[in-house]
Amino acid sequence: MSGVARRTVVAAAGSAGLAAALAACGGGADDKGTASEGAAPKGAALAKTGDIPVGGGKILADKGLVITQPKAGEFKAFSSKCTHQGCAVSSVQDGVIVCPCHQSHFDISDGSVKAGPAPSPLPPEPIQVVGEEISPG
Ligand code: FES
């Protein structure tokens, strides 16, 4: 009787060992699936720091934002809606954000009006930079 019981225990241990080995092999795929789900951004990042040129900026039309990098490592964000008549700004060049409708120019460092009919600066928008990710602040 005890002999049978002993063989059963050994067989069970063998199965457990095999199961562990299989789990280890298949574990990579499971881990990968879990990791990619876990990495899905909750408060989606707006941009990567590398996307924003130093001395320039990037317009995120769908977010109504323009993100600039006046100096290396210094990031600012402003509303992309011109304070003149509400057009969306269309480009960032030579240190200014440009509205195409009547050529208002806004400074990339503080949104102030540098040229054109706009009566007030582009409103700043809060952002936070963590590592390489720029997110809503
Ligand atoms: S709406 Fe932007 S300059 Fe007129």
GROMACS .gro file of C-alpha atoms and ligand atoms in nm:
model
  141
    1MET     CA    1   0.000   0.000   0.000
    2SER     CA    2   0.264   0.245   0.101
    3GLY     CA    3   0.457   0.163  -0.219
    4VAL     CA    4   0.165   0.268  -0.436
    5ALA     CA    5   0.117   0.582  -0.239
    6ARG     CA    6   0.484   0.665  -0.282
    7ARG     CA    7   0.469   0.618  -0.661
    8THR     CA    8   0.163   0.839  -0.677
    9VAL     CA    9   0.344   1.114  -0.496
   10VAL     CA   10   0.643   1.087  -0.729
   11ALA     CA   11   0.417   1.093  -1.035
   12ALA     CA   12   0.235   1.396  -0.904
   13ALA     CA   13   0.561   1.576  -0.842
   14GLY     CA   14   0.668   1.491  -1.193
   15SER     CA   15   0.351   1.641  -1.336
   16ALA     CA   16   0.390   1.950  -1.129
   17GLY     CA   17   0.744   1.987  -1.253
   18LEU     CA   18   0.631   1.956  -1.614
   19ALA     CA   19   0.349   2.202  -1.559
   20ALA     CA   20   0.595   2.448  -1.408
   21ALA     CA   21   0.825   2.409  -1.706
   22LEU     CA   22   0.537   2.469  -1.949
   23ALA     CA   23   0.420   2.767  -1.752
   24ALA     CA   24   0.769   2.911  -1.768
   25CYS     CA   25   0.777   2.870  -2.145
   26GLY     CA   26   0.433   3.015  -2.199
   27GLY     CA   27   0.478   3.278  -1.933
   28GLY     CA   28   0.647   3.521  -2.169
   29ALA     CA   29   0.340   3.560  -2.386
   30ASP     CA   30   0.113   3.604  -2.085
   31ASP     CA   31   0.343   3.859  -1.931
   32LYS     CA   32   0.366   4.049  -2.256
   33GLY     CA   33  -0.011   4.069  -2.292
   34THR     CA   34  -0.053   4.186  -1.937
   35ALA     CA   35   0.225   4.440  -1.971
   36SER     CA   36   0.083   4.600  -2.284
   37GLU     CA   37  -0.258   4.632  -2.124
   38GLY     CA   38  -0.102   4.780  -1.814
   39ALA     CA   39   0.098   5.025  -2.025
   40ALA     CA   40  -0.213   5.164  -2.194
   41PRO     CA   41  -0.197   5.530  -2.101
   42LYS     CA   42  -0.468   5.650  -1.868
   43GLY     CA   43  -0.418   6.022  -1.909
   44ALA     CA   44  -0.281   5.990  -2.259
   45ALA     CA   45   0.048   6.163  -2.320
   46LEU     CA   46   0.025   6.463  -2.551
   47ALA     CA   47   0.369   6.430  -2.702
   48LYS     CA   48   0.723   6.316  -2.646
   49THR     CA   49   0.982   6.574  -2.554
   50GLY     CA   50   1.178   6.473  -2.864
   51ASP     CA   51   0.883   6.576  -3.082
   52ILE     CA   52   0.917   6.940  -2.979
   53PRO     CA   53   1.204   7.125  -3.146
   54VAL     CA   54   1.418   7.355  -2.931
   55GLY     CA   55   1.331   7.712  -3.023
   56GLY     CA   56   1.012   7.592  -3.186
   57GLY     CA   57   0.701   7.396  -3.111
   58LYS     CA   58   0.434   7.160  -3.225
   59ILE     CA   59   0.066   7.226  -3.280
   60LEU     CA   60  -0.173   6.958  -3.153
   61ALA     CA   61  -0.478   7.063  -3.350
   62ASP     CA   62  -0.702   6.791  -3.209
   63LYS     CA   63  -0.619   6.899  -2.852
   64GLY     CA   64  -0.639   7.272  -2.919
   65LEU     CA   65  -0.286   7.310  -2.793
   66VAL     CA   66   0.053   7.426  -2.904
   67ILE     CA   67   0.352   7.296  -2.709
   68THR     CA   68   0.679   7.483  -2.733
   69GLN     CA   69   1.035   7.440  -2.613
   70PRO     CA   70   1.180   7.792  -2.588
   71LYS     CA   71   1.504   7.660  -2.434
   72ALA     CA   72   1.638   7.307  -2.416
   73GLY     CA   73   1.444   7.120  -2.149
   74GLU     CA   74   1.188   7.400  -2.093
   75PHE     CA   75   0.841   7.316  -2.218
   76LYS     CA   76   0.538   7.545  -2.240
   77ALA     CA   77   0.187   7.495  -2.367
   78PHE     CA   78  -0.070   7.742  -2.487
   79SER     CA   79  -0.416   7.737  -2.633
   80SER     CA   80  -0.392   7.713  -3.010
   81LYS     CA   81  -0.694   7.941  -3.051
   82CYS     CA   82  -0.592   8.287  -3.161
   83THR     CA   83  -0.712   8.566  -2.932
   84HIS     CA   84  -0.800   8.786  -3.228
   85GLN     CA   85  -1.093   8.613  -3.395
   86GLY     CA   86  -1.044   8.256  -3.284
   87CYS     CA   87  -0.862   8.098  -3.576
   88ALA     CA   88  -0.640   7.803  -3.498
   89VAL     CA   89  -0.272   7.891  -3.510
   90SER     CA   90  -0.104   7.703  -3.791
   91SER     CA   91   0.272   7.709  -3.753
   92VAL     CA   92   0.564   7.770  -3.521
   93GLN     CA   93   0.870   7.931  -3.672
   94ASP     CA   94   1.151   8.168  -3.576
   95GLY     CA   95   1.046   8.172  -3.212
   96VAL     CA   96   0.685   8.265  -3.276
   97ILE     CA   97   0.351   8.091  -3.308
   98VAL     CA   98   0.173   8.216  -3.619
   99CYS     CA   99  -0.197   8.262  -3.681
  100PRO     CA  100  -0.271   8.233  -4.054
  101CYS     CA  101  -0.588   8.444  -4.054
  102HIS     CA  102  -0.441   8.790  -3.995
  103GLN     CA  103  -0.078   8.707  -3.919
  104SER     CA  104  -0.073   8.752  -3.545
  105HIS     CA  105   0.254   8.625  -3.398
  106PHE     CA  106   0.289   8.499  -3.042
  107ASP     CA  107   0.611   8.444  -2.849
  108ILE     CA  108   0.685   8.074  -2.789
  109SER     CA  109   0.815   8.142  -2.436
  110ASP     CA  110   0.512   8.320  -2.290
  111GLY     CA  111   0.245   8.343  -2.560
  112SER     CA  112   0.271   8.723  -2.572
  113VAL     CA  113   0.174   8.909  -2.887
  114LYS     CA  114   0.477   8.995  -3.100
  115ALA     CA  115   0.291   9.116  -3.408
  116GLY     CA  116  -0.053   9.140  -3.565
  117PRO     CA  117  -0.397   9.237  -3.443
  118ALA     CA  118  -0.435   8.989  -3.155
  119PRO     CA  119  -0.533   9.185  -2.843
  120SER     CA  120  -0.392   8.948  -2.582
  121PRO     CA  121  -0.147   8.660  -2.534
  122LEU     CA  122  -0.233   8.299  -2.606
  123PRO     CA  123  -0.360   8.157  -2.276
  124PRO     CA  124  -0.116   7.917  -2.110
  125GLU     CA  125  -0.224   7.557  -2.061
  126PRO     CA  126  -0.094   7.333  -1.782
  127ILE     CA  127   0.130   7.045  -1.877
  128GLN     CA  128   0.365   6.816  -1.693
  129VAL     CA  129   0.679   6.655  -1.822
  130VAL     CA  130   0.775   6.318  -1.677
  131GLY     CA  131   1.077   6.162  -1.839
  132GLU     CA  132   1.016   6.195  -2.211
  133GLU     CA  133   0.639   6.223  -2.184
  134ILE     CA  134   0.445   6.547  -2.193
  135SER     CA  135   0.100   6.510  -2.041
  136PRO     CA  136  -0.185   6.739  -1.943
  137GLY     CA  137  -0.092   6.909  -1.616
  138FES     S1  138  -0.782   8.534  -3.593
  138FES    FE1  139  -0.569   8.516  -3.558
  138FES     S2  140  -0.487   8.698  -3.636
  138FES    FE2  141  -0.699   8.722  -3.669
   0.00000   0.00000   0.00000
